[in-house]
CSV table of C-alpha atoms (C1' of nucleotides) in Angstrom, one decimal:
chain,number,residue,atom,x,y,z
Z,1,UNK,CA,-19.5,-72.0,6.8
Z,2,UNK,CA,-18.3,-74.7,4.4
Z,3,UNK,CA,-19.1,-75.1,0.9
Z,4,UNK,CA,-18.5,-77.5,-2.0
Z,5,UNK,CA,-19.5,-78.0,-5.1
Z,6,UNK,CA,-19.7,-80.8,-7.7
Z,7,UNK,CA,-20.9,-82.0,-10.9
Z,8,UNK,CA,-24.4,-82.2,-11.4
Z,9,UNK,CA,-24.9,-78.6,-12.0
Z,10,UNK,CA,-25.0,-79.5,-15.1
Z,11,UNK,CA,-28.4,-81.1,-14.9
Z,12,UNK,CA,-30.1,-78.4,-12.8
Z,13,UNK,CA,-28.5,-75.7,-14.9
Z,14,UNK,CA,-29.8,-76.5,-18.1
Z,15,UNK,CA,-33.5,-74.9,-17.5
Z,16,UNK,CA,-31.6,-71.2,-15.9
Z,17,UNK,CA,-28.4,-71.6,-18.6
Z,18,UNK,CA,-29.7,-71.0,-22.3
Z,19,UNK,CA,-26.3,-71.8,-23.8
Z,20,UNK,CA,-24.2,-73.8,-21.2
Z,21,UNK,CA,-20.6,-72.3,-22.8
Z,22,UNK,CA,-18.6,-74.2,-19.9
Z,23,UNK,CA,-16.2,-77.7,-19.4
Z,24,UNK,CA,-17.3,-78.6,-15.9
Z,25,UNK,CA,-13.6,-80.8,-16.0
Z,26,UNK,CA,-11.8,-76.8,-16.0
Z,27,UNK,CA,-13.8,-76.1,-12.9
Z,28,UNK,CA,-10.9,-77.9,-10.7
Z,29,UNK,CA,-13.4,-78.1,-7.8
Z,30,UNK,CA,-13.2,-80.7,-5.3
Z,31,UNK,CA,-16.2,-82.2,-5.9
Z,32,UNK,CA,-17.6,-84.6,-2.8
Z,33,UNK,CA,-14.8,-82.6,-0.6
Z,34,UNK,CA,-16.2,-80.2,2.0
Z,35,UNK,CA,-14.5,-77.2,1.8
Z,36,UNK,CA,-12.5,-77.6,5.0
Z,37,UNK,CA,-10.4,-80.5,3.4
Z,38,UNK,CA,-8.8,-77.8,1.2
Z,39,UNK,CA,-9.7,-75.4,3.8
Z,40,UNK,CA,-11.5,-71.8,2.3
Z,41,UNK,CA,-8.1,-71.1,3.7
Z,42,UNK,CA,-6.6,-72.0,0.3
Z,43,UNK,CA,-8.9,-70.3,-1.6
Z,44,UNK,CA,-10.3,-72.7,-3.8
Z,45,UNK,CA,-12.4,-72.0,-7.0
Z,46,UNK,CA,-15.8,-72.0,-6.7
Z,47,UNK,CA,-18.2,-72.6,-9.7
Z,48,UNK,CA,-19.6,-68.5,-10.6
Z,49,UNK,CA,-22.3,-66.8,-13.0
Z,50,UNK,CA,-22.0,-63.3,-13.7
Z,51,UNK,CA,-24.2,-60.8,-15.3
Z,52,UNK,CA,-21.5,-60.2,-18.0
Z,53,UNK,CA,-21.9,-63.8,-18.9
Z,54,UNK,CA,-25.3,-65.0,-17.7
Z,55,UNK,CA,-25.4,-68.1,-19.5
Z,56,UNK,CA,-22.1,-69.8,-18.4
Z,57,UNK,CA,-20.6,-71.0,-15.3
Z,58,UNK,CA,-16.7,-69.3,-14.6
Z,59,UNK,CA,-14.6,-70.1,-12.0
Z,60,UNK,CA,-13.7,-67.9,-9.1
Z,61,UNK,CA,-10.9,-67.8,-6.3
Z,62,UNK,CA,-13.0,-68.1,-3.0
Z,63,UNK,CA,-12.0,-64.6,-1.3
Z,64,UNK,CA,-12.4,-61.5,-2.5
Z,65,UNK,CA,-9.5,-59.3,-3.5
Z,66,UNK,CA,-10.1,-55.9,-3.8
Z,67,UNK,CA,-8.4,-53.7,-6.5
Z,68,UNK,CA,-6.3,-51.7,-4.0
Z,69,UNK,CA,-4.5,-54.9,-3.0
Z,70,UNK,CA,-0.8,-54.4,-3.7
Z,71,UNK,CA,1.2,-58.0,-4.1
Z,72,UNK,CA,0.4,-61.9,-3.9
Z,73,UNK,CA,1.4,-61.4,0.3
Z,74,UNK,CA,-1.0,-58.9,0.4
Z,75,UNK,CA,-4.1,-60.8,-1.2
Z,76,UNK,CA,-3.6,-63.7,0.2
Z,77,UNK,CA,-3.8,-62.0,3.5
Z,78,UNK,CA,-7.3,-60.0,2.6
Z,79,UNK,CA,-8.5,-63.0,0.5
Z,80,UNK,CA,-8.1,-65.0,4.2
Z,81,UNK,CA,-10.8,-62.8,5.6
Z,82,UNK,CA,-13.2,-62.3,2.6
Z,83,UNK,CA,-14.9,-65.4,2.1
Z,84,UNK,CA,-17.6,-64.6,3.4
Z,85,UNK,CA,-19.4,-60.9,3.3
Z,86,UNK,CA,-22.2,-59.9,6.2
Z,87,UNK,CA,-25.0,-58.6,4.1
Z,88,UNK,CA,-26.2,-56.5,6.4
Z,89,UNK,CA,-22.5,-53.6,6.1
Z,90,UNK,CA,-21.9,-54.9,2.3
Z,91,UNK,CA,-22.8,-51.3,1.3
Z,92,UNK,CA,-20.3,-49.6,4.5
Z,93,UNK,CA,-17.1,-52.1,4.0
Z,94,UNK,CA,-14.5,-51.2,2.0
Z,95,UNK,CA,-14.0,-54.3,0.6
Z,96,UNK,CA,-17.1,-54.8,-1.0
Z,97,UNK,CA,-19.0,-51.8,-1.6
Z,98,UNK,CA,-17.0,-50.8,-4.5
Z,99,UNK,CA,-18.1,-54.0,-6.1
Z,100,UNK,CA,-21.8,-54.8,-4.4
Z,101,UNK,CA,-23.3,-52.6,-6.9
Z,102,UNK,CA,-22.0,-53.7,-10.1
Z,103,UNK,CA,-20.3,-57.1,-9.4
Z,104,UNK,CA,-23.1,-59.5,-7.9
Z,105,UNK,CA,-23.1,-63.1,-8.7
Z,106,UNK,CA,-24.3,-66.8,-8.6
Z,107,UNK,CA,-22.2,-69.2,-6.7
Z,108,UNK,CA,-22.8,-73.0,-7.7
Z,109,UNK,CA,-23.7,-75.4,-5.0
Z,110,UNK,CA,-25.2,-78.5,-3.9
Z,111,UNK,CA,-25.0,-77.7,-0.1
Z,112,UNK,CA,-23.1,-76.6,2.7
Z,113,UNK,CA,-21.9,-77.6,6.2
Z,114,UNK,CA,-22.0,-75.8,9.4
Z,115,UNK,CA,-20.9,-77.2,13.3
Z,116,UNK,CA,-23.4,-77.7,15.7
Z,117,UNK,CA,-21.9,-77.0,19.1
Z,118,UNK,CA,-23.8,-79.5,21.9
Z,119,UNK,CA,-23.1,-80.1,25.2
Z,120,UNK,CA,-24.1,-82.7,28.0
Z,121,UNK,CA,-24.0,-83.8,31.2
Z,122,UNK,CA,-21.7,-87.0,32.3
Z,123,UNK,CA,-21.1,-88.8,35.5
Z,124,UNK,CA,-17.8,-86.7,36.6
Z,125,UNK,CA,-16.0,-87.5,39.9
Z,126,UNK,CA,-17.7,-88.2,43.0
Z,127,UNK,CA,-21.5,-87.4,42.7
Z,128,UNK,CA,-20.5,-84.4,40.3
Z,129,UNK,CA,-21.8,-84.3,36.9
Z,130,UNK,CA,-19.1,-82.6,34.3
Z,131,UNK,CA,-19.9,-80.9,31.3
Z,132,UNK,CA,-18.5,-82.9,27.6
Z,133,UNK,CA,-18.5,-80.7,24.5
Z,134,UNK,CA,-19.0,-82.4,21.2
Z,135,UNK,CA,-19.3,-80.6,17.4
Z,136,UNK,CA,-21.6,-82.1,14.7
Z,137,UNK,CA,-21.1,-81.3,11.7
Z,138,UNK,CA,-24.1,-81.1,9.3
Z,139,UNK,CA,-24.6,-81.0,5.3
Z,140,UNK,CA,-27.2,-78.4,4.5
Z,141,UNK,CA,-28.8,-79.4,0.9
Z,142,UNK,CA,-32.0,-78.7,-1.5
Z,143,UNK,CA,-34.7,-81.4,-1.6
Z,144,UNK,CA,-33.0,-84.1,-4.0
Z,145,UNK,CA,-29.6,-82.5,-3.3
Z,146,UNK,CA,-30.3,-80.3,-6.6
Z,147,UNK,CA,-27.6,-77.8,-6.9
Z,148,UNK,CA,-28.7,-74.1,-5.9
Z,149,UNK,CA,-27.3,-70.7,-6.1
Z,150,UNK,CA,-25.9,-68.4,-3.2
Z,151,UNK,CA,-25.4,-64.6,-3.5
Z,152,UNK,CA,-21.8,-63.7,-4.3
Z,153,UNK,CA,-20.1,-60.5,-4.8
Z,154,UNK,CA,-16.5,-60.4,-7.1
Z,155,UNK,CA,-13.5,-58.4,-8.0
Z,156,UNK,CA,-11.7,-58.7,-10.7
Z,157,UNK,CA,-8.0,-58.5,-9.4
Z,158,UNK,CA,-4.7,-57.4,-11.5
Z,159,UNK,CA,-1.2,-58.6,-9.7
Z,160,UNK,CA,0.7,-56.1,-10.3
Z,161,UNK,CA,4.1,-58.0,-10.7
Z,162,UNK,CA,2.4,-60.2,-13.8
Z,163,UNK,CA,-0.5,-58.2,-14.8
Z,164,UNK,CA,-2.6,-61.3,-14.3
Z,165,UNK,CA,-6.3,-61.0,-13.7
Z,166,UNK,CA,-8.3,-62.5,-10.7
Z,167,UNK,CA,-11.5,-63.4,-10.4
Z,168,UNK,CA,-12.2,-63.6,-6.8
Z,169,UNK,CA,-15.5,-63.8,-4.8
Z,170,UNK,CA,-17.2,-63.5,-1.6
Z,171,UNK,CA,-20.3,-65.5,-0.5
Z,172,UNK,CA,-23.1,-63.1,0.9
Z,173,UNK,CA,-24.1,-64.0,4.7
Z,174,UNK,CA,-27.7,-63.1,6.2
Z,175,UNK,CA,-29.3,-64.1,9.5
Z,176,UNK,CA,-30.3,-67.6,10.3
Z,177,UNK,CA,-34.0,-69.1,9.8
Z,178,UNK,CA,-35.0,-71.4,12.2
Z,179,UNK,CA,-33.4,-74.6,10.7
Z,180,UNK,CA,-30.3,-73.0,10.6
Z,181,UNK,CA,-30.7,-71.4,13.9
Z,182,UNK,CA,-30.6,-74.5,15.3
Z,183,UNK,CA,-27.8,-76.3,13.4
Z,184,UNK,CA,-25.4,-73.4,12.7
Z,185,UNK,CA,-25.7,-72.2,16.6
Z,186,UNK,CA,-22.9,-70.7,17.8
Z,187,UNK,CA,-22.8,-68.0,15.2
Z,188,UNK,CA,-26.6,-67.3,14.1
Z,189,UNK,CA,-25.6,-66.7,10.4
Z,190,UNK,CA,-26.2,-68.4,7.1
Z,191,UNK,CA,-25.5,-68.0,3.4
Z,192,UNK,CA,-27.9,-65.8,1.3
Z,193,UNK,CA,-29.6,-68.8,-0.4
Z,194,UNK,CA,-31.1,-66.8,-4.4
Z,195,UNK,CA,-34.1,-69.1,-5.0
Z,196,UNK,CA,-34.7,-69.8,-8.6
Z,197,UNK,CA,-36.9,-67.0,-9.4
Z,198,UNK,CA,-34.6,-64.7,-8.6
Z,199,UNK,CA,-30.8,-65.9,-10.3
Z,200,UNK,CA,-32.0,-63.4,-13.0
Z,201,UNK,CA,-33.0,-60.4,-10.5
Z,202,UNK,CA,-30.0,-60.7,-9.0
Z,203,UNK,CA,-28.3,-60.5,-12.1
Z,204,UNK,CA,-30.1,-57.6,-13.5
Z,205,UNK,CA,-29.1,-53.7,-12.8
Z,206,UNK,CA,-30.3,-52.9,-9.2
Z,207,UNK,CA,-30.7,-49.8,-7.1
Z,208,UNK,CA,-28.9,-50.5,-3.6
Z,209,UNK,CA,-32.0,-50.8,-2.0
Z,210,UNK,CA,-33.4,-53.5,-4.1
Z,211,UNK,CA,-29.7,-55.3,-3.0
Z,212,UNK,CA,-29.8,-55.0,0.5
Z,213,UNK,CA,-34.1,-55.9,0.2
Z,214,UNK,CA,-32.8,-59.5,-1.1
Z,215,UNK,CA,-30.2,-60.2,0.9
Z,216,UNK,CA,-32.5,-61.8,3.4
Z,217,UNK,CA,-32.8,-65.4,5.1
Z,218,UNK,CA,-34.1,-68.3,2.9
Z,219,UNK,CA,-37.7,-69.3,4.5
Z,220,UNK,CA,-37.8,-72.3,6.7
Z,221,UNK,CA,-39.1,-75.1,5.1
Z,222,UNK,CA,-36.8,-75.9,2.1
Z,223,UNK,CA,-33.6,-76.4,3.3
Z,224,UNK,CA,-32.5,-79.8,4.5
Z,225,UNK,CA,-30.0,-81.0,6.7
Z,226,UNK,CA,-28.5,-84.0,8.1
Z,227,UNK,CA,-25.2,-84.8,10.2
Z,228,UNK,CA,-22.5,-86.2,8.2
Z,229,UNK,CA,-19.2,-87.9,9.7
Z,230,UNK,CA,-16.5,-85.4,10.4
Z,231,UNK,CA,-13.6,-84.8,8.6
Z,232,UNK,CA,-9.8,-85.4,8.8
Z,233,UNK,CA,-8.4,-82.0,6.7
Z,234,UNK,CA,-5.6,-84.4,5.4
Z,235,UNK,CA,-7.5,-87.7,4.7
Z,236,UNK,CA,-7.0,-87.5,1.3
Z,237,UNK,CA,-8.9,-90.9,0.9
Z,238,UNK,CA,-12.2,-88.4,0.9
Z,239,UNK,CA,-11.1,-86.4,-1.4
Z,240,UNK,CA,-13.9,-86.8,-3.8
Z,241,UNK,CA,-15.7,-89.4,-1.8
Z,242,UNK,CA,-19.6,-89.3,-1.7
Z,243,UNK,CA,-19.4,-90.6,1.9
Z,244,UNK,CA,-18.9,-86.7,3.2
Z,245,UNK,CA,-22.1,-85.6,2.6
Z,246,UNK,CA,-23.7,-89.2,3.4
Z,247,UNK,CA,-26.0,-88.9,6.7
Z,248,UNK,CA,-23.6,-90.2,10.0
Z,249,UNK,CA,-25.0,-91.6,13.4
Z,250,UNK,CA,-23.2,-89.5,16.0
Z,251,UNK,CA,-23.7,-91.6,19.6
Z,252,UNK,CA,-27.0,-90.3,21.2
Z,253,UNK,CA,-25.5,-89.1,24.4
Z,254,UNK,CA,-28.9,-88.1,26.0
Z,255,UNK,CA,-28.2,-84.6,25.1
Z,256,UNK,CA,-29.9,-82.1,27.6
S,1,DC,C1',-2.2,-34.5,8.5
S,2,DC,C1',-0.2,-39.4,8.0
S,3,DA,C1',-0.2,-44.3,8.8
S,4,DG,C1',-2.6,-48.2,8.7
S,5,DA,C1',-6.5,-50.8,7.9
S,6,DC,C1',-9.5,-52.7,4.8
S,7,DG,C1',-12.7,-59.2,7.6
S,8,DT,C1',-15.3,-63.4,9.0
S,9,DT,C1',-16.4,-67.3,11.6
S,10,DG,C1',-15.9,-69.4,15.6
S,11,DT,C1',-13.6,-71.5,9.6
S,12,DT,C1',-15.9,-70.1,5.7
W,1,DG,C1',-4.5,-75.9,27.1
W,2,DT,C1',-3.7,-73.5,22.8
W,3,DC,C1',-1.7,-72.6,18.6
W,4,DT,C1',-0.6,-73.8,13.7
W,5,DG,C1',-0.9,-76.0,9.3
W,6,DG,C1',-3.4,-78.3,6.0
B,1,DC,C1',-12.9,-77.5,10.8
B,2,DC,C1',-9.5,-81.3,12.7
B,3,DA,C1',-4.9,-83.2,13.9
B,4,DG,C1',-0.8,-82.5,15.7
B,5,DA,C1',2.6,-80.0,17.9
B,6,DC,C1',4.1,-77.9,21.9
B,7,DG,C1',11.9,-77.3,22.6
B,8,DT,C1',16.9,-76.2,23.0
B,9,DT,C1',21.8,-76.3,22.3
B,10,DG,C1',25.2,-76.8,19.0
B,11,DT,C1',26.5,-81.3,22.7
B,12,DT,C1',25.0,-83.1,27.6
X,1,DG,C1',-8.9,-46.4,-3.4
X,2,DT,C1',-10.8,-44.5,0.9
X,3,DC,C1',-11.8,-44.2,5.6
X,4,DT,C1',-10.4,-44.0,10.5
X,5,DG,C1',-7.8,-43.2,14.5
X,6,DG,C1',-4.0,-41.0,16.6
DNA sequence: CCAGACGTTGTT
DNA sequence: GTCTGG
DNA sequence: CCAGACGTTGTT
DNA sequence: GTCTGG
């Protein structure tokens, strides 16, 4: 799963955020670049609301580092496998279930991307028909591409060699609904989407089975999604070009 | 006991 | 074909 | 994810 | 830090 973010939070924020304490320019994101330009790999900030500041937007480093991490080598390594947390074991993995309870947060988007994996039939040698694989990758959005919230956990991390603090997060995965199902379908998974109603709830104090009751799939029927071009990691001329999450033709290939 | 892992997706 | 780096 | 490399000796 | 596997 890919995320970005980008500016107009600041719009959608204003009815959740009484008192918007943030500069969106300190928020370093790549806005308009799809998360696998930088790559997660590099652990880029993502735009976070915690319940010890509910009414500003932070930045976090994408990829949780736990407290027991011992140097920068060592981070980076755990930080390459936390970006994303299955919400069904958040309570069982060491990782995160020092940090589910108390640390759970907001993480700003304005959509997504996953890679549909298709295949099809073409003319191959002889009478033979061969098999062509082709990947498509979609932009997953809220009607009028308003920015929404996913469920995060964080850890505050110390280095031990400067004594700098960390704040690094991991985005909550649930099962797929049916439109994600569909696009997302090699790995039936999707981010725990927190509607509106519940940015406070998820905020507030809960009991761990109050957690693991809202880590659930978003309904079908409010997502949308269309396929957007795909995306040279180095092509720096989209680095904060609009045309990522544009809608792309792929060739209809008579897909069966 | 001690050493080593600690994680997810198909890259996010 | 498969791995690595961005 | 996608693009690009993918190898060795120390010169032939 | 804490759990698991040997």
């Amino acid at each position: 799963m890919c995320y970005f973010t980008s500016k107009p939070y600041e719009s959608a924020l204003k009815e959740f955020f009484i008192s918007v304490a943030y500069n969106i320019e300190e928020w370093q994101l790549g806005a308009y670049f799809p998360a696998n330009i930088e790559s997660g790999f590099s652990h880029k900030l993502m735009a976070v609301t915690t319940a010890e500041k509910p009414h500003t937007v932070g930045t976090a480093i994408w990829g949780l580092v736990p407290h027991w991490a011992r140097t920068s080598d060592e981070a980076k390594q755990i930080a390459d496998m936390t970006l994303n947390a299955v919400g069904e074991e958040i309570f069982n993995k060491p990782s995160y279930k020092n940090y589910v309870g108390s640390n759970r947060c907001l993480v700003w988007v304005d959509g997504f991307y996953e890679w549909q994996h298709l295949e099809y039939k073409v003319p191959g040698k002889g009478s033979r028909m061969r098999t062509e694989k082709e990947k498509r990758t979609h932009f997953i959005y809220m009607p009028g591409q308003q920015p929404f919230a996913l469920g995060g956990v964080y850890s505050l991390w110390e280095r031990p060699d400067n004594g700098h603090i960390y704040h690094t997060v991991s985005i909550i995965t649930t099962a797929a609904n049916t439109l994600m199902a569909e696009i997302h379908n090699s790995k039936q998974r999707m981010p725990f989407v927190v509607q509106r109603d519940d940015w406070e709830h998820w905020l507030s104090p809960l009991q761990r089975e109050e957690i693991q009751a809202m880590i659930r799939p978003l309904p079908d029927g409010i997502l949308q999604a269309h396929p957007v071009m795909k995306v040279n990691p180095r092509d720096l001329e989209l680095y904060n070009n609009p045309q990522v999450k544009e809608p792309y033709a792929y060739p209809d290939r008579g897909l069966f």
